[in-house]
mmCIF file with all atom_site columns, C-alpha atoms in Angstrom:
data_model
loop_
_atom_site.group_PDB
_atom_site.id
_atom_site.type_symbol
_atom_site.label_atom_id
_atom_site.label_alt_id
_atom_site.label_comp_id
_atom_site.label_asym_id
_atom_site.label_entity_id
_atom_site.label_seq_id
_atom_site.pdbx_PDB_ins_code
_atom_site.Cartn_x
_atom_site.Cartn_y
_atom_site.Cartn_z
_atom_site.occupancy
_atom_site.B_iso_or_equiv
_atom_site.pdbx_formal_charge
_atom_site.auth_seq_id
_atom_site.auth_comp_id
_atom_site.auth_asym_id
_atom_site.auth_atom_id
_atom_site.pdbx_PDB_model_num
ATOM 1   C CA . MET A 1 1   ? 0.055   0.075   0.016   1.00 92.00 ? 1   MET A CA 1
ATOM 2   C CA . LEU A 1 2   ? 2.664   2.265   0.712   1.00 92.00 ? 2   LEU A CA 1
ATOM 3   C CA . ALA A 1 3   ? 3.865   2.209   -3.348  1.00 93.00 ? 3   ALA A CA 1
ATOM 4   C CA . LEU A 1 4   ? 0.599   3.071   -3.899  1.00 95.00 ? 4   LEU A CA 1
ATOM 5   C CA . LEU A 1 5   ? 0.237   5.937   -1.747  1.00 95.00 ? 5   LEU A CA 1
ATOM 6   C CA . GLN A 1 6   ? 3.756   7.422   -2.597  1.00 94.00 ? 6   GLN A CA 1
ATOM 7   C CA . ARG A 1 7   ? 1.999   7.333   -6.429  1.00 94.00 ? 7   ARG A CA 1
ATOM 8   C CA . PRO A 1 8   ? -1.346  8.685   -6.302  1.00 92.00 ? 8   PRO A CA 1
ATOM 9   C CA . GLU A 1 9   ? -2.017  8.118   -9.717  1.00 94.00 ? 9   GLU A CA 1
ATOM 10  C CA . LEU A 1 10  ? -1.695  4.487   -9.414  1.00 95.00 ? 10  LEU A CA 1
ATOM 11  C CA . ILE A 1 11  ? -4.290  4.278   -7.241  1.00 95.00 ? 11  ILE A CA 1
ATOM 12  C CA . GLY A 1 12  ? -6.418  6.464   -9.485  1.00 94.00 ? 12  GLY A CA 1
ATOM 13  C CA . TYR A 1 13  ? -5.501  3.994   -12.295 1.00 96.00 ? 13  TYR A CA 1
ATOM 14  C CA . LEU A 1 14  ? -6.689  0.884   -10.353 1.00 96.00 ? 14  LEU A CA 1
ATOM 15  C CA . ARG A 1 15  ? -10.062 2.817   -9.433  1.00 95.00 ? 15  ARG A CA 1
ATOM 16  C CA . ARG A 1 16  ? -10.336 3.322   -13.229 1.00 95.00 ? 16  ARG A CA 1
ATOM 17  C CA . HIS A 1 17  ? -8.824  -0.192  -14.176 1.00 96.00 ? 17  HIS A CA 1
ATOM 18  C CA . PRO A 1 18  ? -10.423 -2.939  -11.349 1.00 95.00 ? 18  PRO A CA 1
ATOM 19  C CA . GLU A 1 19  ? -9.632  -5.863  -13.771 1.00 95.00 ? 19  GLU A CA 1
ATOM 20  C CA . ARG A 1 20  ? -6.109  -4.934  -13.231 1.00 96.00 ? 20  ARG A CA 1
ATOM 21  C CA . MET A 1 21  ? -6.364  -5.424  -9.763  1.00 96.00 ? 21  MET A CA 1
ATOM 22  C CA . ALA A 1 22  ? -4.965  -9.156  -9.566  1.00 95.00 ? 22  ALA A CA 1
ATOM 23  C CA . GLY A 1 23  ? -1.886  -8.135  -11.817 1.00 96.00 ? 23  GLY A CA 1
ATOM 24  C CA . ALA A 1 24  ? -1.469  -5.136  -9.624  1.00 96.00 ? 24  ALA A CA 1
ATOM 25  C CA . VAL A 1 25  ? -1.043  -7.156  -6.619  1.00 96.00 ? 25  VAL A CA 1
ATOM 26  C CA . GLU A 1 26  ? 1.403   -9.476  -8.220  1.00 96.00 ? 26  GLU A CA 1
ATOM 27  C CA . GLU A 1 27  ? 3.437   -6.558  -9.533  1.00 96.00 ? 27  GLU A CA 1
ATOM 28  C CA . LEU A 1 28  ? 2.932   -4.965  -6.060  1.00 95.00 ? 28  LEU A CA 1
ATOM 29  C CA . LEU A 1 29  ? 4.492   -8.386  -4.846  1.00 93.00 ? 29  LEU A CA 1
ATOM 30  C CA . ARG A 1 30  ? 7.654   -8.062  -6.807  1.00 93.00 ? 30  ARG A CA 1
ATOM 31  C CA . TRP A 1 31  ? 8.111   -4.218  -6.515  1.00 92.00 ? 31  TRP A CA 1
ATOM 32  C CA . ASN A 1 32  ? 7.904   -4.555  -2.330  1.00 86.00 ? 32  ASN A CA 1
ATOM 33  C CA . LEU A 1 33  ? 9.417   -8.016  -1.461  1.00 72.00 ? 33  LEU A CA 1
ATOM 34  C CA . SER A 1 34  ? 11.593  -6.863  1.400   1.00 69.00 ? 34  SER A CA 1
ATOM 35  C CA . VAL A 1 35  ? 13.384  -9.362  3.508   1.00 65.00 ? 35  VAL A CA 1
ATOM 36  C CA . GLY A 1 36  ? 15.615  -6.683  5.249   1.00 58.00 ? 36  GLY A CA 1
ATOM 37  C CA . ASP A 1 37  ? 19.783  -7.467  5.146   1.00 61.00 ? 37  ASP A CA 1
ATOM 38  C CA . GLY A 1 38  ? 19.104  -11.008 3.136   1.00 68.00 ? 38  GLY A CA 1
ATOM 39  C CA . LEU A 1 39  ? 19.212  -14.100 4.458   1.00 76.00 ? 39  LEU A CA 1
ATOM 40  C CA . PRO A 1 40  ? 22.542  -15.626 5.850   1.00 84.00 ? 40  PRO A CA 1
ATOM 41  C CA . ARG A 1 41  ? 23.776  -18.699 4.636   1.00 89.00 ? 41  ARG A CA 1
ATOM 42  C CA . ILE A 1 42  ? 26.824  -20.438 5.029   1.00 94.00 ? 42  ILE A CA 1
ATOM 43  C CA . ALA A 1 43  ? 28.361  -22.091 1.863   1.00 95.00 ? 43  ALA A CA 1
ATOM 44  C CA . LEU A 1 44  ? 28.788  -25.794 2.433   1.00 96.00 ? 44  LEU A CA 1
ATOM 45  C CA . ALA A 1 45  ? 31.026  -25.886 -0.452  1.00 97.00 ? 45  ALA A CA 1
ATOM 46  C CA . ASP A 1 46  ? 33.287  -24.102 -2.990  1.00 97.00 ? 46  ASP A CA 1
ATOM 47  C CA . VAL A 1 47  ? 31.167  -22.889 -5.608  1.00 95.00 ? 47  VAL A CA 1
ATOM 48  C CA . GLN A 1 48  ? 31.204  -20.020 -8.268  1.00 96.00 ? 48  GLN A CA 1
ATOM 49  C CA . VAL A 1 49  ? 28.672  -17.554 -8.348  1.00 90.00 ? 49  VAL A CA 1
ATOM 50  C CA . GLY A 1 50  ? 29.441  -15.576 -11.593 1.00 90.00 ? 50  GLY A CA 1
ATOM 51  C CA . ASP A 1 51  ? 32.580  -14.628 -11.378 1.00 95.00 ? 51  ASP A CA 1
ATOM 52  C CA . VAL A 1 52  ? 32.877  -14.524 -7.735  1.00 94.00 ? 52  VAL A CA 1
ATOM 53  C CA . LEU A 1 53  ? 34.308  -17.919 -6.025  1.00 97.00 ? 53  LEU A CA 1
ATOM 54  C CA . VAL A 1 54  ? 32.514  -18.360 -2.878  1.00 97.00 ? 54  VAL A CA 1
ATOM 55  C CA . ARG A 1 55  ? 34.770  -20.552 -0.274  1.00 97.00 ? 55  ARG A CA 1
ATOM 56  C CA . GLU A 1 56  ? 33.351  -23.221 1.874   1.00 98.00 ? 56  GLU A CA 1
ATOM 57  C CA . GLY A 1 57  ? 32.156  -21.413 5.249   1.00 97.00 ? 57  GLY A CA 1
ATOM 58  C CA . GLU A 1 58  ? 31.950  -18.338 4.086   1.00 96.00 ? 58  GLU A CA 1
ATOM 59  C CA . LEU A 1 59  ? 29.011  -15.987 4.901   1.00 94.00 ? 59  LEU A CA 1
ATOM 60  C CA . VAL A 1 60  ? 26.322  -15.118 2.092   1.00 90.00 ? 60  VAL A CA 1
ATOM 61  C CA . LEU A 1 61  ? 23.650  -12.974 2.181   1.00 85.00 ? 61  LEU A CA 1
ATOM 62  C CA . VAL A 1 62  ? 21.239  -13.942 -0.091  1.00 80.00 ? 62  VAL A CA 1
ATOM 63  C CA . LEU A 1 63  ? 18.902  -10.806 -1.204  1.00 80.00 ? 63  LEU A CA 1
ATOM 64  C CA . LEU A 1 64  ? 15.908  -11.930 -2.691  1.00 77.00 ? 64  LEU A CA 1
ATOM 65  C CA . GLU A 1 65  ? 14.685  -8.119  -3.914  1.00 81.00 ? 65  GLU A CA 1
ATOM 66  C CA . GLY A 1 66  ? 17.765  -8.579  -6.422  1.00 86.00 ? 66  GLY A CA 1
ATOM 67  C CA . ALA A 1 67  ? 15.845  -11.424 -8.792  1.00 88.00 ? 67  ALA A CA 1
ATOM 68  C CA . ASN A 1 68  ? 12.842  -9.148  -8.494  1.00 91.00 ? 68  ASN A CA 1
ATOM 69  C CA . PHE A 1 69  ? 14.766  -6.314  -10.370 1.00 93.00 ? 69  PHE A CA 1
ATOM 70  C CA . ASP A 1 70  ? 16.141  -8.704  -12.522 1.00 93.00 ? 70  ASP A CA 1
ATOM 71  C CA . PRO A 1 71  ? 16.474  -7.081  -16.207 1.00 94.00 ? 71  PRO A CA 1
ATOM 72  C CA . GLU A 1 72  ? 16.618  -10.746 -17.616 1.00 92.00 ? 72  GLU A CA 1
ATOM 73  C CA . ALA A 1 73  ? 13.404  -11.381 -15.624 1.00 92.00 ? 73  ALA A CA 1
ATOM 74  C CA . PHE A 1 74  ? 11.663  -8.221  -16.341 1.00 94.00 ? 74  PHE A CA 1
ATOM 75  C CA . GLU A 1 75  ? 11.303  -5.926  -18.975 1.00 93.00 ? 75  GLU A CA 1
ATOM 76  C CA . ARG A 1 76  ? 12.117  -2.239  -16.802 1.00 95.00 ? 76  ARG A CA 1
ATOM 77  C CA . PRO A 1 77  ? 12.623  -3.663  -13.633 1.00 95.00 ? 77  PRO A CA 1
ATOM 78  C CA . ASP A 1 78  ? 13.456  -0.572  -11.964 1.00 95.00 ? 78  ASP A CA 1
ATOM 79  C CA . GLU A 1 79  ? 8.963   0.305   -13.088 1.00 95.00 ? 79  GLU A CA 1
ATOM 80  C CA . LEU A 1 80  ? 6.511   -0.058  -10.948 1.00 96.00 ? 80  LEU A CA 1
ATOM 81  C CA . ASP A 1 81  ? 4.433   -1.034  -13.824 1.00 96.00 ? 81  ASP A CA 1
ATOM 82  C CA . LEU A 1 82  ? 0.705   -1.880  -13.090 1.00 96.00 ? 82  LEU A CA 1
ATOM 83  C CA . GLU A 1 83  ? 0.141   -3.093  -16.835 1.00 95.00 ? 83  GLU A CA 1
ATOM 84  C CA . ARG A 1 84  ? 2.899   -5.588  -16.704 1.00 92.00 ? 84  ARG A CA 1
ATOM 85  C CA . GLU A 1 85  ? 1.587   -8.758  -18.924 1.00 90.00 ? 85  GLU A CA 1
ATOM 86  C CA . GLY A 1 86  ? 2.738   -12.155 -18.420 1.00 86.00 ? 86  GLY A CA 1
ATOM 87  C CA . VAL A 1 87  ? 3.839   -14.136 -15.763 1.00 87.00 ? 87  VAL A CA 1
ATOM 88  C CA . ASN A 1 88  ? 5.465   -12.421 -12.863 1.00 90.00 ? 88  ASN A CA 1
ATOM 89  C CA . PRO A 1 89  ? 8.126   -14.946 -11.733 1.00 92.00 ? 89  PRO A CA 1
ATOM 90  C CA . HIS A 1 90  ? 8.513   -12.837 -8.674  1.00 92.00 ? 90  HIS A CA 1
ATOM 91  C CA . LEU A 1 91  ? 9.932   -14.524 -5.171  1.00 89.00 ? 91  LEU A CA 1
ATOM 92  C CA . ALA A 1 92  ? 7.516   -13.163 -2.909  1.00 87.00 ? 92  ALA A CA 1
ATOM 93  C CA . PHE A 1 93  ? 6.651   -16.298 -1.509  1.00 88.00 ? 93  PHE A CA 1
ATOM 94  C CA . GLY A 1 94  ? 9.595   -18.192 -1.865  1.00 84.00 ? 94  GLY A CA 1
ATOM 95  C CA . ALA A 1 95  ? 10.396  -20.684 -4.463  1.00 84.00 ? 95  ALA A CA 1
ATOM 96  C CA . GLY A 1 96  ? 11.047  -24.602 -5.155  1.00 87.00 ? 96  GLY A CA 1
ATOM 97  C CA . ARG A 1 97  ? 10.493  -26.178 -1.624  1.00 88.00 ? 97  ARG A CA 1
ATOM 98  C CA . HIS A 1 98  ? 10.691  -23.192 -0.122  1.00 83.00 ? 98  HIS A CA 1
ATOM 99  C CA . PHE A 1 99  ? 7.343   -21.586 -1.778  1.00 88.00 ? 99  PHE A CA 1
ATOM 100 C CA . CYS A 1 100 ? 4.867   -20.418 1.035   1.00 89.00 ? 100 CYS A CA 1
ATOM 101 C CA . PRO A 1 101 ? 1.917   -23.026 0.910   1.00 93.00 ? 101 PRO A CA 1
ATOM 102 C CA . ALA A 1 102 ? -0.707  -19.980 1.634   1.00 94.00 ? 102 ALA A CA 1
ATOM 103 C CA . SER A 1 103 ? 0.445   -17.904 -1.627  1.00 93.00 ? 103 SER A CA 1
ATOM 104 C CA . ALA A 1 104 ? -3.042  -18.436 -2.943  1.00 95.00 ? 104 ALA A CA 1
ATOM 105 C CA . PRO A 1 105 ? -4.988  -16.974 0.052   1.00 97.00 ? 105 PRO A CA 1
ATOM 106 C CA . GLY A 1 106 ? -2.144  -14.373 0.209   1.00 94.00 ? 106 GLY A CA 1
ATOM 107 C CA . ARG A 1 107 ? -2.717  -13.051 -3.072  1.00 95.00 ? 107 ARG A CA 1
ATOM 108 C CA . ALA A 1 108 ? -6.567  -13.315 -2.545  1.00 97.00 ? 108 ALA A CA 1
ATOM 109 C CA . HIS A 1 109 ? -6.569  -11.222 0.778   1.00 96.00 ? 109 HIS A CA 1
ATOM 110 C CA . ALA A 1 110 ? -4.353  -8.864  -0.949  1.00 95.00 ? 110 ALA A CA 1
ATOM 111 C CA . GLU A 1 111 ? -6.169  -8.596  -3.800  1.00 96.00 ? 111 GLU A CA 1
ATOM 112 C CA . ILE A 1 112 ? -9.413  -7.948  -1.958  1.00 97.00 ? 112 ILE A CA 1
ATOM 113 C CA . ALA A 1 113 ? -7.894  -5.345  0.485   1.00 96.00 ? 113 ALA A CA 1
ATOM 114 C CA . LEU A 1 114 ? -6.967  -3.203  -2.545  1.00 96.00 ? 114 LEU A CA 1
ATOM 115 C CA . GLU A 1 115 ? -9.886  -3.157  -3.917  1.00 96.00 ? 115 GLU A CA 1
ATOM 116 C CA . VAL A 1 116 ? -12.027 -2.321  -1.020  1.00 95.00 ? 116 VAL A CA 1
ATOM 117 C CA . LEU A 1 117 ? -9.560  0.356   0.035   1.00 95.00 ? 117 LEU A CA 1
ATOM 118 C CA . VAL A 1 118 ? -9.313  1.693   -3.816  1.00 94.00 ? 118 VAL A CA 1
ATOM 119 C CA . GLU A 1 119 ? -13.049 2.034   -3.976  1.00 94.00 ? 119 GLU A CA 1
ATOM 120 C CA . ARG A 1 120 ? -14.130 3.053   -0.584  1.00 95.00 ? 120 ARG A CA 1
ATOM 121 C CA . LEU A 1 121 ? -11.355 5.604   0.367   1.00 94.00 ? 121 LEU A CA 1
ATOM 122 C CA . PRO A 1 122 ? -11.017 7.431   -2.894  1.00 89.00 ? 122 PRO A CA 1
ATOM 123 C CA . GLY A 1 123 ? -9.100  10.225  -0.788  1.00 92.00 ? 123 GLY A CA 1
ATOM 124 C CA . LEU A 1 124 ? -6.953  7.705   0.967   1.00 94.00 ? 124 LEU A CA 1
ATOM 125 C CA . ARG A 1 125 ? -3.224  9.332   1.505   1.00 95.00 ? 125 ARG A CA 1
ATOM 126 C CA . LEU A 1 126 ? -0.209  9.204   3.625   1.00 95.00 ? 126 LEU A CA 1
ATOM 127 C CA . ALA A 1 127 ? -0.579  11.728  6.733   1.00 96.00 ? 127 ALA A CA 1
ATOM 128 C CA . VAL A 1 128 ? 2.909   12.133  6.792   1.00 96.00 ? 128 VAL A CA 1
ATOM 129 C CA . PRO A 1 129 ? 5.789   12.566  4.456   1.00 95.00 ? 129 PRO A CA 1
ATOM 130 C CA . SER A 1 130 ? 7.116   9.005   3.564   1.00 93.00 ? 130 SER A CA 1
ATOM 131 C CA . GLU A 1 131 ? 10.364  10.130  4.911   1.00 94.00 ? 131 GLU A CA 1
ATOM 132 C CA . ASN A 1 132 ? 9.168   10.528  8.212   1.00 96.00 ? 132 ASN A CA 1
ATOM 133 C CA . LEU A 1 133 ? 8.101   7.175   8.445   1.00 95.00 ? 133 LEU A CA 1
ATOM 134 C CA . VAL A 1 134 ? 9.689   4.805   11.308  1.00 93.00 ? 134 VAL A CA 1
ATOM 135 C CA . TRP A 1 135 ? 10.756  1.457   10.182  1.00 89.00 ? 135 TRP A CA 1
ATOM 136 C CA . ARG A 1 136 ? 11.097  -1.810  11.884  1.00 84.00 ? 136 ARG A CA 1
ATOM 137 C CA . THR A 1 137 ? 14.987  -3.211  12.336  1.00 78.00 ? 137 THR A CA 1
ATOM 138 C CA . ASP A 1 138 ? 14.099  -5.928  14.586  1.00 75.00 ? 138 ASP A CA 1
ATOM 139 C CA . PHE A 1 139 ? 12.102  -8.049  11.927  1.00 72.00 ? 139 PHE A CA 1
ATOM 140 C CA . ILE A 1 140 ? 13.323  -10.062 9.013   1.00 70.00 ? 140 ILE A CA 1
ATOM 141 C CA . LYS A 1 141 ? 10.530  -8.321  6.662   1.00 74.00 ? 141 LYS A CA 1
ATOM 142 C CA . ARG A 1 142 ? 11.651  -4.391  6.040   1.00 76.00 ? 142 ARG A CA 1
ATOM 143 C CA . LEU A 1 143 ? 8.209   -2.658  7.205   1.00 83.00 ? 143 LEU A CA 1
ATOM 144 C CA . PRO A 1 144 ? 6.983   0.742   8.641   1.00 90.00 ? 144 PRO A CA 1
ATOM 145 C CA . GLU A 1 145 ? 6.060   0.347   12.204  1.00 92.00 ? 145 GLU A CA 1
ATOM 146 C CA . ARG A 1 146 ? 3.164   2.493   11.274  1.00 93.00 ? 146 ARG A CA 1
ATOM 147 C CA . LEU A 1 147 ? 1.544   3.439   8.254   1.00 94.00 ? 147 LEU A CA 1
ATOM 148 C CA . PRO A 1 148 ? -0.650  7.009   9.061   1.00 96.00 ? 148 PRO A CA 1
ATOM 149 C CA . VAL A 1 149 ? -3.265  7.617   6.638   1.00 96.00 ? 149 VAL A CA 1
ATOM 150 C CA . ALA A 1 150 ? -5.918  9.966   5.953   1.00 96.00 ? 150 ALA A CA 1
ATOM 151 C CA . TRP A 1 151 ? -8.742  9.745   3.643   1.00 92.00 ? 151 TRP A CA 1
#
């Protein structure tokens, strides 16, 4: 929601195009994945990752956000594009054996919440400048402590 509140024109777009809500949820999941400082892992063996040799025992911080902005996977990855077409292979719910089994209800809840907020609160806006938001620092997800809004 914060990404939309910072771009009120996108809220207007969704109000005019409610059929784009499911796609918007997918794009917002891609755009907003925020797993803090990354997932710490220890290399169990020497492995070549691109141009870097990671040695056994070294700490690796896996930044999932990077994958969601990979230009090989997403055209114009730095744009929040609510009209993005096709499969959106974001990692908001993990992948492979670490894929979240609650992804379907999570998507449904997000879509319903977004529809209701866009439809019923046309004047919804941040009540404070976004630079004044206080962010959680003791949690794996990077989230604001509060999201003060007015409508």
